[in-house]
Amino acid sequence: MPAHEAAAPPTGLPHGAARTDAAFRAVYGAGPTGVWAAPGRVNLIGEHTDYNDGFVLPFALTDTTLAAVAPRTDGALRLHSGGVPGGVVEVPADALEPGRDLGWAAYPAGVVWAMREAGLPVGGVDLHVDSTVPTGAGLSSSAALEVATALALDGLYGLGLDRRELARLAQRAENAFVGVPCGIMDQTAAARCTTGHALLLDTRDLTARQVPFDLTGHGLRLLVVDTHVRHALADGAYAERRAGCERAARHLGVPALRDIAHAQLPDVLAELAELPDVQPLVRHIVTENQRVQEVIAWLDAGEPRAVGPLLIAGHASLRDDFAVSCGELDLAVDTALAAGALGARMTGGGFGGSAIALVEDGAAREITEAVHAAFTAAGHAAPRVFTARPGPGAHRSA
């Protein structure tokens, strides 16, 4: 029997929360204390800049991860996912340690570990998660899981964490417990984005501004092309890119590549002549930070169509300088542009995942059909193409 008391089934829950509540009851035999939600994200511009203390501009998807939780009195951590085959993963909270192979459960377990390491009074818990955020699509399914778990534990134990600290703990779970050296963007986007806005985030000090992002009002939409592709070298290559950026910063004597102004770039590249392997990495980071500022200027001016060329330039930089694109992403971008998209680029860490395309509303169907036809002709599996609209950040759902 679960080490928490049964609760009567709540009424009037949102559809997704009601489903997650019911699934929790089926797994654990009693009701959860509550259900919390955190979204996936699309990054409009600012790729690989977050671990260089740079600027990013993500917005929350309406696809979300839901976490239903209840406390336990015996110190056990029991984790279950509606989207992963297998039963409940159980481990004593006191026995959590980085590097332990827990599969998908390492992400929520890592959040528990990070909170306990920070001295927060988090004990045993039963948790069930459901998610509509596609995994491996470059849309931050892992951050959505971490932040949904963190917000649920915050509510469950009355921790009173602000959203910055919530994101930092979720990032620490992924960095130190799971072992993925990601930056802070994904967790912050899940925690702090708001409906109808993109989040301009300075990843050095975590100051942020909510930027109105209403494409519909301008007759536009942003298509996401989920290629369903994830190449095996992604994780190792990500770590290599981060290490290269850090090596360049040390050589230049700056805290991070964010400290290189765009106007300094020619001189900086000359100074890195003895490190030719990091020159293109530096060029991407410096120019990408500049692109974020230019996108913001156009959005503030009410001219979202002018963002298109900056998306195109961003993709070229990710493809040629940072070398994190792949054939499927390039095909999605090139096809969308040839079919009339105003701009397109890969989004996320790269080596698979998703691309985005800024399109006129009336051209969306034609561009979608062109992308599907191109993937079929190339012998690739059909991509999922959908319209992304900025949804809410993490919140209690029930």
Short mmCIF file of C-alpha atoms in Angstrom, two decimals:
data_model
loop_
_atom_site.label_atom_id
_atom_site.label_comp_id
_atom_site.label_asym_id
_atom_site.label_seq_id
_atom_site.Cartn_x
_atom_site.Cartn_y
_atom_site.Cartn_z
CA MET A 1 0.00 0.00 0.00
CA PRO A 2 1.23 3.53 -0.65
CA ALA A 3 2.61 5.44 2.31
CA HIS A 4 0.15 8.29 1.87
CA GLU A 5 -3.57 8.51 2.44
CA ALA A 6 -6.08 8.10 -0.33
CA ALA A 7 -7.93 11.18 -1.49
CA ALA A 8 -11.30 11.44 -3.17
CA PRO A 9 -11.12 11.91 -6.93
CA PRO A 10 -11.29 15.64 -7.70
CA THR A 11 -13.94 16.99 -10.03
CA GLY A 12 -13.75 19.65 -12.68
CA LEU A 13 -10.08 19.12 -13.53
CA PRO A 14 -8.69 20.16 -16.91
CA HIS A 15 -8.74 17.23 -19.31
CA GLY A 16 -4.99 16.52 -19.20
CA ALA A 17 -4.79 16.88 -15.44
CA ALA A 18 -7.79 14.59 -14.96
CA ARG A 19 -6.12 11.92 -17.09
CA THR A 20 -2.88 12.22 -15.14
CA ASP A 21 -4.76 12.16 -11.83
CA ALA A 22 -6.57 8.99 -12.90
CA ALA A 23 -3.34 7.36 -14.06
CA PHE A 24 -1.69 8.16 -10.72
CA ARG A 25 -4.58 6.44 -8.91
CA ALA A 26 -4.31 3.39 -11.15
CA VAL A 27 -0.58 3.04 -10.44
CA TYR A 28 -0.46 3.86 -6.74
CA GLY A 29 -3.95 3.05 -5.48
CA ALA A 30 -4.61 6.48 -4.03
CA GLY A 31 -4.93 10.04 -5.27
CA PRO A 32 -2.17 12.61 -5.71
CA THR A 33 -1.85 15.78 -3.70
CA GLY A 34 -1.90 17.72 -6.96
CA VAL A 35 -0.86 17.89 -10.58
CA TRP A 36 1.71 20.37 -11.90
CA ALA A 37 2.64 21.18 -15.51
CA ALA A 38 5.66 22.47 -17.42
CA PRO A 39 5.94 23.06 -21.18
CA GLY A 40 8.38 22.20 -23.90
CA ARG A 41 9.88 25.14 -25.73
CA VAL A 42 10.89 26.44 -29.13
CA ASN A 43 13.96 28.63 -29.26
CA LEU A 44 13.35 31.35 -31.81
CA ILE A 45 16.99 32.49 -31.88
CA GLY A 46 20.06 32.21 -29.65
CA GLU A 47 21.38 28.67 -30.05
CA HIS A 48 24.27 27.32 -27.94
CA THR A 49 24.68 30.79 -26.45
CA ASP A 50 23.31 29.91 -23.02
CA TYR A 51 26.39 28.06 -21.79
CA ASN A 52 28.43 31.02 -23.05
CA ASP A 53 26.55 33.48 -20.78
CA GLY A 54 24.77 34.86 -23.84
CA PHE A 55 21.26 35.82 -24.90
CA VAL A 56 18.40 33.53 -25.91
CA LEU A 57 14.80 34.03 -27.05
CA PRO A 58 12.65 30.94 -26.41
CA PHE A 59 8.92 30.63 -25.98
CA ALA A 60 6.81 27.94 -24.35
CA LEU A 61 4.92 25.39 -26.39
CA THR A 62 1.40 24.30 -25.58
CA ASP A 63 2.78 20.74 -25.40
CA THR A 64 3.35 20.01 -21.72
CA THR A 65 4.57 17.49 -19.18
CA LEU A 66 2.25 16.83 -16.25
CA ALA A 67 3.52 15.56 -12.89
CA ALA A 68 1.15 14.17 -10.27
CA VAL A 69 2.74 13.70 -6.85
CA ALA A 70 2.01 12.68 -3.30
CA PRO A 71 4.38 12.51 -0.31
CA ARG A 72 5.52 9.27 1.27
CA THR A 73 6.42 8.70 4.89
CA ASP A 74 9.04 5.98 4.33
CA GLY A 75 11.64 7.93 2.33
CA ALA A 76 11.06 5.92 -0.85
CA LEU A 77 11.05 7.59 -4.26
CA ARG A 78 8.68 5.88 -6.69
CA LEU A 79 8.54 7.12 -10.26
CA HIS A 80 6.24 6.12 -13.11
CA SER A 81 5.76 7.43 -16.65
CA GLY A 82 2.72 7.00 -18.85
CA GLY A 83 4.91 7.25 -21.93
CA VAL A 84 7.68 4.77 -21.10
CA PRO A 85 7.19 0.98 -21.08
CA GLY A 86 7.88 -0.70 -17.77
CA GLY A 87 6.69 -0.36 -14.23
CA VAL A 88 7.50 1.84 -11.30
CA VAL A 89 11.14 2.79 -10.72
CA GLU A 90 11.81 2.74 -6.98
CA VAL A 91 14.86 3.98 -5.13
CA PRO A 92 15.35 5.31 -1.58
CA ALA A 93 15.75 9.08 -1.63
CA ASP A 94 18.76 8.69 0.67
CA ALA A 95 20.46 6.42 -1.89
CA LEU A 96 20.35 8.83 -4.83
CA GLU A 97 23.77 9.51 -6.35
CA PRO A 98 24.94 11.00 -9.65
CA GLY A 99 25.63 8.61 -12.50
CA ARG A 100 23.22 5.92 -11.34
CA ASP A 101 21.51 4.33 -14.33
CA LEU A 102 17.82 5.02 -13.81
CA GLY A 103 16.86 5.55 -17.46
CA TRP A 104 14.18 8.20 -17.95
CA ALA A 105 13.68 8.33 -14.18
CA ALA A 106 17.12 9.93 -13.72
CA TYR A 107 15.59 13.30 -14.62
CA PRO A 108 12.97 13.53 -11.84
CA ALA A 109 15.24 11.61 -9.45
CA GLY A 110 17.97 14.15 -10.21
CA VAL A 111 15.64 16.96 -9.19
CA VAL A 112 15.01 15.27 -5.83
CA TRP A 113 18.76 14.80 -5.42
CA ALA A 114 19.52 18.43 -6.33
CA MET A 115 16.96 19.73 -3.87
CA ARG A 116 18.25 17.54 -1.06
CA GLU A 117 21.84 18.54 -1.87
CA ALA A 118 20.72 22.16 -1.53
CA GLY A 119 19.46 21.41 1.96
CA LEU A 120 15.77 21.50 1.08
CA PRO A 121 13.45 19.24 3.11
CA VAL A 122 12.37 16.89 0.33
CA GLY A 123 11.60 13.31 1.32
CA GLY A 124 9.91 10.32 -0.25
CA VAL A 125 7.38 10.83 -3.00
CA ASP A 126 5.16 8.98 -5.43
CA LEU A 127 5.22 10.54 -8.88
CA HIS A 128 3.47 9.82 -12.17
CA VAL A 129 4.19 11.81 -15.33
CA ASP A 130 2.41 12.16 -18.65
CA SER A 131 3.73 14.25 -21.52
CA THR A 132 2.80 15.52 -24.95
CA VAL A 133 6.29 17.03 -25.48
CA PRO A 134 7.99 14.82 -28.10
CA THR A 135 11.28 13.32 -26.93
CA GLY A 136 14.42 13.78 -29.02
CA ALA A 137 12.82 16.60 -31.01
CA GLY A 138 14.98 19.45 -29.72
CA LEU A 139 11.95 20.86 -27.89
CA SER A 140 13.26 20.35 -24.34
CA SER A 141 11.29 17.36 -23.16
CA SER A 142 13.90 16.73 -20.44
CA ALA A 143 13.64 20.27 -19.07
CA ALA A 144 9.85 20.05 -19.08
CA LEU A 145 10.09 16.87 -17.00
CA GLU A 146 12.60 18.39 -14.61
CA VAL A 147 10.70 21.63 -14.11
CA ALA A 148 7.32 19.91 -13.72
CA THR A 149 8.90 17.72 -11.04
CA ALA A 150 10.62 20.66 -9.35
CA LEU A 151 7.44 22.74 -9.28
CA ALA A 152 5.46 19.76 -7.95
CA LEU A 153 7.97 19.21 -5.14
CA ASP A 154 8.00 22.93 -4.40
CA GLY A 155 4.22 22.86 -4.01
CA LEU A 156 4.16 19.55 -2.18
CA TYR A 157 6.71 20.55 0.45
CA GLY A 158 5.96 24.29 0.58
CA LEU A 159 9.53 25.24 -0.34
CA GLY A 160 8.70 28.74 -1.60
CA LEU A 161 11.24 28.67 -4.43
CA ASP A 162 11.26 31.49 -6.96
CA ARG A 163 11.36 30.61 -10.65
CA ARG A 164 15.07 31.40 -11.03
CA GLU A 165 16.03 28.99 -8.27
CA LEU A 166 13.60 26.40 -9.61
CA ALA A 167 15.33 26.54 -13.01
CA ARG A 168 18.80 26.38 -11.45
CA LEU A 169 17.92 23.27 -9.46
CA ALA A 170 16.46 21.62 -12.56
CA GLN A 171 19.60 22.45 -14.52
CA ARG A 172 21.80 21.08 -11.73
CA ALA A 173 19.82 17.84 -11.87
CA GLU A 174 20.60 17.49 -15.58
CA ASN A 175 24.24 18.63 -15.31
CA ALA A 176 25.39 16.87 -12.16
CA PHE A 177 23.01 13.93 -11.78
CA VAL A 178 22.14 12.94 -15.35
CA GLY A 179 25.49 14.12 -16.73
CA VAL A 180 24.34 16.34 -19.60
CA PRO A 181 26.27 19.67 -19.68
CA CYS A 182 23.33 21.79 -20.81
CA GLY A 183 22.96 25.51 -20.24
CA ILE A 184 20.16 27.21 -18.32
CA MET A 185 17.89 28.19 -21.21
CA ASP A 186 15.59 25.19 -21.40
CA GLN A 187 14.78 25.01 -17.69
CA THR A 188 14.28 28.78 -17.49
CA ALA A 189 11.98 28.76 -20.49
CA ALA A 190 9.85 26.02 -18.94
CA ALA A 191 9.72 27.86 -15.62
CA ARG A 192 9.32 31.48 -16.71
CA CYS A 193 7.71 31.82 -20.15
CA THR A 194 4.24 33.34 -20.39
CA THR A 195 1.39 32.97 -22.87
CA GLY A 196 1.70 35.15 -25.96
CA HIS A 197 5.34 36.09 -25.32
CA ALA A 198 8.89 35.06 -26.06
CA LEU A 199 11.37 35.28 -23.21
CA LEU A 200 14.46 37.43 -23.75
CA LEU A 201 16.87 35.90 -21.25
CA ASP A 202 20.33 37.05 -20.26
CA THR A 203 21.79 33.71 -19.20
CA ARG A 204 24.57 35.38 -17.17
CA ASP A 205 22.39 37.00 -14.52
CA LEU A 206 19.02 35.45 -15.49
CA THR A 207 17.36 38.82 -15.96
CA ALA A 208 14.52 38.47 -18.42
CA ARG A 209 11.94 40.42 -20.39
CA GLN A 210 8.67 39.13 -21.74
CA VAL A 211 8.53 40.13 -25.40
CA PRO A 212 5.08 40.17 -27.07
CA PHE A 213 5.08 37.55 -29.82
CA ASP A 214 1.82 37.67 -31.73
CA LEU A 215 2.43 36.25 -35.18
CA THR A 216 -1.27 35.60 -35.80
CA GLY A 217 -2.02 39.31 -35.60
CA HIS A 218 0.47 39.87 -38.43
CA GLY A 219 -0.89 37.09 -40.65
CA LEU A 220 2.06 34.83 -39.84
CA ARG A 221 2.72 31.56 -38.14
CA LEU A 222 5.74 29.60 -36.99
CA LEU A 223 5.87 26.02 -38.22
CA VAL A 224 7.86 23.39 -36.34
CA VAL A 225 9.20 20.47 -38.39
CA ASP A 226 9.98 17.56 -36.08
CA THR A 227 12.22 15.36 -38.21
CA HIS A 228 11.94 12.39 -35.81
CA VAL A 229 15.71 12.08 -36.21
CA ARG A 230 18.33 11.97 -33.48
CA HIS A 231 21.86 11.08 -34.50
CA ALA A 232 23.90 9.08 -32.00
CA LEU A 233 26.81 11.52 -31.79
CA ALA A 234 24.65 14.33 -30.40
CA ASP A 235 25.53 14.15 -26.71
CA GLY A 236 29.29 13.80 -27.16
CA ALA A 237 29.40 16.47 -29.85
CA TYR A 238 27.47 18.88 -27.64
CA ALA A 239 30.05 18.44 -24.88
CA GLU A 240 32.87 18.95 -27.40
CA ARG A 241 31.35 22.23 -28.61
CA ARG A 242 30.98 23.48 -25.05
CA ALA A 243 34.55 22.53 -24.18
CA GLY A 244 35.79 24.31 -27.32
CA CYS A 245 33.96 27.50 -26.39
CA GLU A 246 35.38 27.40 -22.88
CA ARG A 247 38.88 26.83 -24.23
CA ALA A 248 38.54 29.85 -26.51
CA ALA A 249 37.33 32.04 -23.64
CA ARG A 250 40.30 31.03 -21.51
CA HIS A 251 42.71 31.78 -24.34
CA LEU A 252 41.12 35.21 -24.84
CA GLY A 253 41.13 35.95 -21.13
CA VAL A 254 37.39 36.58 -20.84
CA PRO A 255 34.86 34.96 -18.49
CA ALA A 256 32.78 33.72 -21.43
CA LEU A 257 32.37 34.31 -25.16
CA ARG A 258 29.43 36.57 -24.38
CA ASP A 259 32.06 39.18 -23.45
CA ILE A 260 33.24 39.45 -27.07
CA ALA A 261 31.47 42.33 -28.79
CA HIS A 262 30.40 41.86 -32.39
CA ALA A 263 32.70 44.68 -33.51
CA GLN A 264 35.67 42.88 -31.95
CA LEU A 265 35.14 39.69 -33.92
CA PRO A 266 37.75 40.21 -36.70
CA ASP A 267 40.50 40.98 -34.19
CA VAL A 268 39.46 38.11 -31.94
CA LEU A 269 39.51 35.61 -34.78
CA ALA A 270 43.01 36.79 -35.70
CA GLU A 271 44.07 36.31 -32.07
CA LEU A 272 42.80 32.72 -32.27
CA ALA A 273 44.89 31.88 -35.34
CA GLU A 274 46.81 29.27 -33.34
CA LEU A 275 43.52 27.61 -32.37
CA PRO A 276 41.83 27.20 -35.76
CA ASP A 277 39.42 24.55 -34.46
CA VAL A 278 37.71 27.04 -32.13
CA GLN A 279 37.56 30.00 -34.51
CA PRO A 280 34.25 28.94 -36.10
CA LEU A 281 32.75 28.23 -32.67
CA VAL A 282 33.59 31.75 -31.56
CA ARG A 283 32.26 33.25 -34.77
CA HIS A 284 28.93 31.50 -34.26
CA ILE A 285 28.49 32.53 -30.63
CA VAL A 286 29.39 36.18 -31.23
CA THR A 287 27.21 36.53 -34.33
CA GLU A 288 24.34 34.59 -32.73
CA ASN A 289 24.25 36.95 -29.76
CA GLN A 290 24.09 39.81 -32.24
CA ARG A 291 21.23 38.11 -34.09
CA VAL A 292 19.23 37.85 -30.86
CA GLN A 293 19.55 41.60 -30.36
CA GLU A 294 18.49 42.28 -33.95
CA VAL A 295 15.47 39.97 -33.69
CA ILE A 296 14.39 41.75 -30.52
CA ALA A 297 14.69 45.12 -32.25
CA TRP A 298 12.42 43.97 -35.08
CA LEU A 299 9.86 42.46 -32.71
CA ASP A 300 9.83 45.61 -30.59
CA ALA A 301 9.27 47.61 -33.77
CA GLY A 302 6.28 45.43 -34.69
CA GLU A 303 8.02 44.00 -37.76
CA PRO A 304 8.16 40.22 -37.28
CA ARG A 305 8.54 39.57 -41.03
CA ALA A 306 11.97 41.17 -40.86
CA VAL A 307 13.10 38.35 -38.55
CA GLY A 308 13.17 35.89 -41.47
CA PRO A 309 16.66 36.67 -42.83
CA LEU A 310 18.10 36.43 -39.32
CA LEU A 311 16.70 32.92 -38.94
CA ILE A 312 18.31 31.97 -42.25
CA ALA A 313 21.65 33.42 -41.16
CA GLY A 314 21.37 31.60 -37.84
CA HIS A 315 20.91 28.28 -39.57
CA ALA A 316 23.87 28.86 -41.86
CA SER A 317 26.01 29.63 -38.82
CA LEU A 318 24.85 26.52 -36.95
CA ARG A 319 25.40 24.40 -40.06
CA ASP A 320 28.76 25.78 -41.21
CA ASP A 321 30.47 27.23 -38.13
CA PHE A 322 29.08 25.26 -35.21
CA ALA A 323 28.53 22.14 -37.35
CA VAL A 324 25.50 20.85 -35.44
CA SER A 325 23.00 20.51 -38.26
CA CYS A 326 22.38 17.34 -40.27
CA GLY A 327 20.97 16.35 -43.65
CA GLU A 328 17.39 16.07 -42.45
CA LEU A 329 17.42 19.50 -40.78
CA ASP A 330 19.03 21.10 -43.82
CA LEU A 331 16.42 19.48 -46.05
CA ALA A 332 13.59 20.84 -43.89
CA VAL A 333 15.06 24.34 -43.89
CA ASP A 334 15.97 24.44 -47.59
CA THR A 335 12.61 23.03 -48.66
CA ALA A 336 10.63 25.47 -46.51
CA LEU A 337 12.59 28.41 -47.92
CA ALA A 338 12.20 27.21 -51.51
CA ALA A 339 8.45 26.88 -50.93
CA GLY A 340 8.15 30.47 -49.73
CA ALA A 341 9.02 30.60 -46.04
CA LEU A 342 10.26 33.99 -44.87
CA GLY A 343 12.94 32.35 -42.76
CA ALA A 344 13.86 28.96 -41.36
CA ARG A 345 16.49 27.34 -39.17
CA MET A 346 17.17 24.36 -36.98
CA THR A 347 16.24 24.78 -33.32
CA GLY A 348 17.68 23.03 -30.30
CA GLY A 349 21.03 21.34 -29.80
CA GLY A 350 21.23 19.85 -33.28
CA PHE A 351 22.16 16.55 -34.97
CA GLY A 352 18.46 15.92 -35.46
CA GLY A 353 15.36 17.18 -33.74
CA SER A 354 13.39 20.06 -35.19
CA ALA A 355 13.53 23.01 -37.54
CA ILE A 356 11.32 26.09 -37.50
CA ALA A 357 9.95 28.12 -40.40
CA LEU A 358 8.41 31.59 -40.32
CA VAL A 359 5.64 31.59 -42.92
CA GLU A 360 2.73 33.63 -44.17
CA ASP A 361 -0.45 32.12 -42.80
CA GLY A 362 -1.82 31.45 -46.27
CA ALA A 363 1.31 29.59 -47.33
CA ALA A 364 1.49 27.22 -44.37
CA ARG A 365 -0.29 24.32 -46.04
CA GLU A 366 1.75 24.53 -49.23
CA ILE A 367 5.02 24.67 -47.29
CA THR A 368 3.98 21.76 -45.08
CA GLU A 369 3.13 19.66 -48.13
CA ALA A 370 6.45 20.55 -49.76
CA VAL A 371 8.40 19.44 -46.68
CA HIS A 372 6.51 16.15 -46.53
CA ALA A 373 7.12 15.55 -50.23
CA ALA A 374 10.84 16.30 -49.89
CA PHE A 375 11.23 13.86 -47.01
CA THR A 376 9.38 11.17 -48.93
CA ALA A 377 11.54 11.72 -52.01
CA ALA A 378 14.69 11.48 -49.89
CA GLY A 379 13.54 8.22 -48.31
CA HIS A 380 13.08 9.71 -44.84
CA ALA A 381 10.22 8.99 -42.47
CA ALA A 382 7.45 11.57 -42.59
CA PRO A 383 8.12 14.52 -40.27
CA ARG A 384 5.57 16.00 -37.93
CA VAL A 385 4.79 19.57 -38.93
CA PHE A 386 2.73 21.75 -36.60
CA THR A 387 2.11 25.38 -35.73
CA ALA A 388 3.76 26.60 -32.55
CA ARG A 389 1.99 29.23 -30.46
CA PRO A 390 3.47 30.68 -27.27
CA GLY A 391 1.77 29.02 -24.32
CA PRO A 392 2.07 29.30 -20.54
CA GLY A 393 5.08 28.42 -18.44
CA ALA A 394 5.06 26.01 -15.54
CA HIS A 395 1.98 26.11 -13.33
CA ARG A 396 -0.22 24.05 -11.06
CA SER A 397 -2.78 22.25 -13.18
CA ALA A 398 -4.92 20.68 -10.45
#
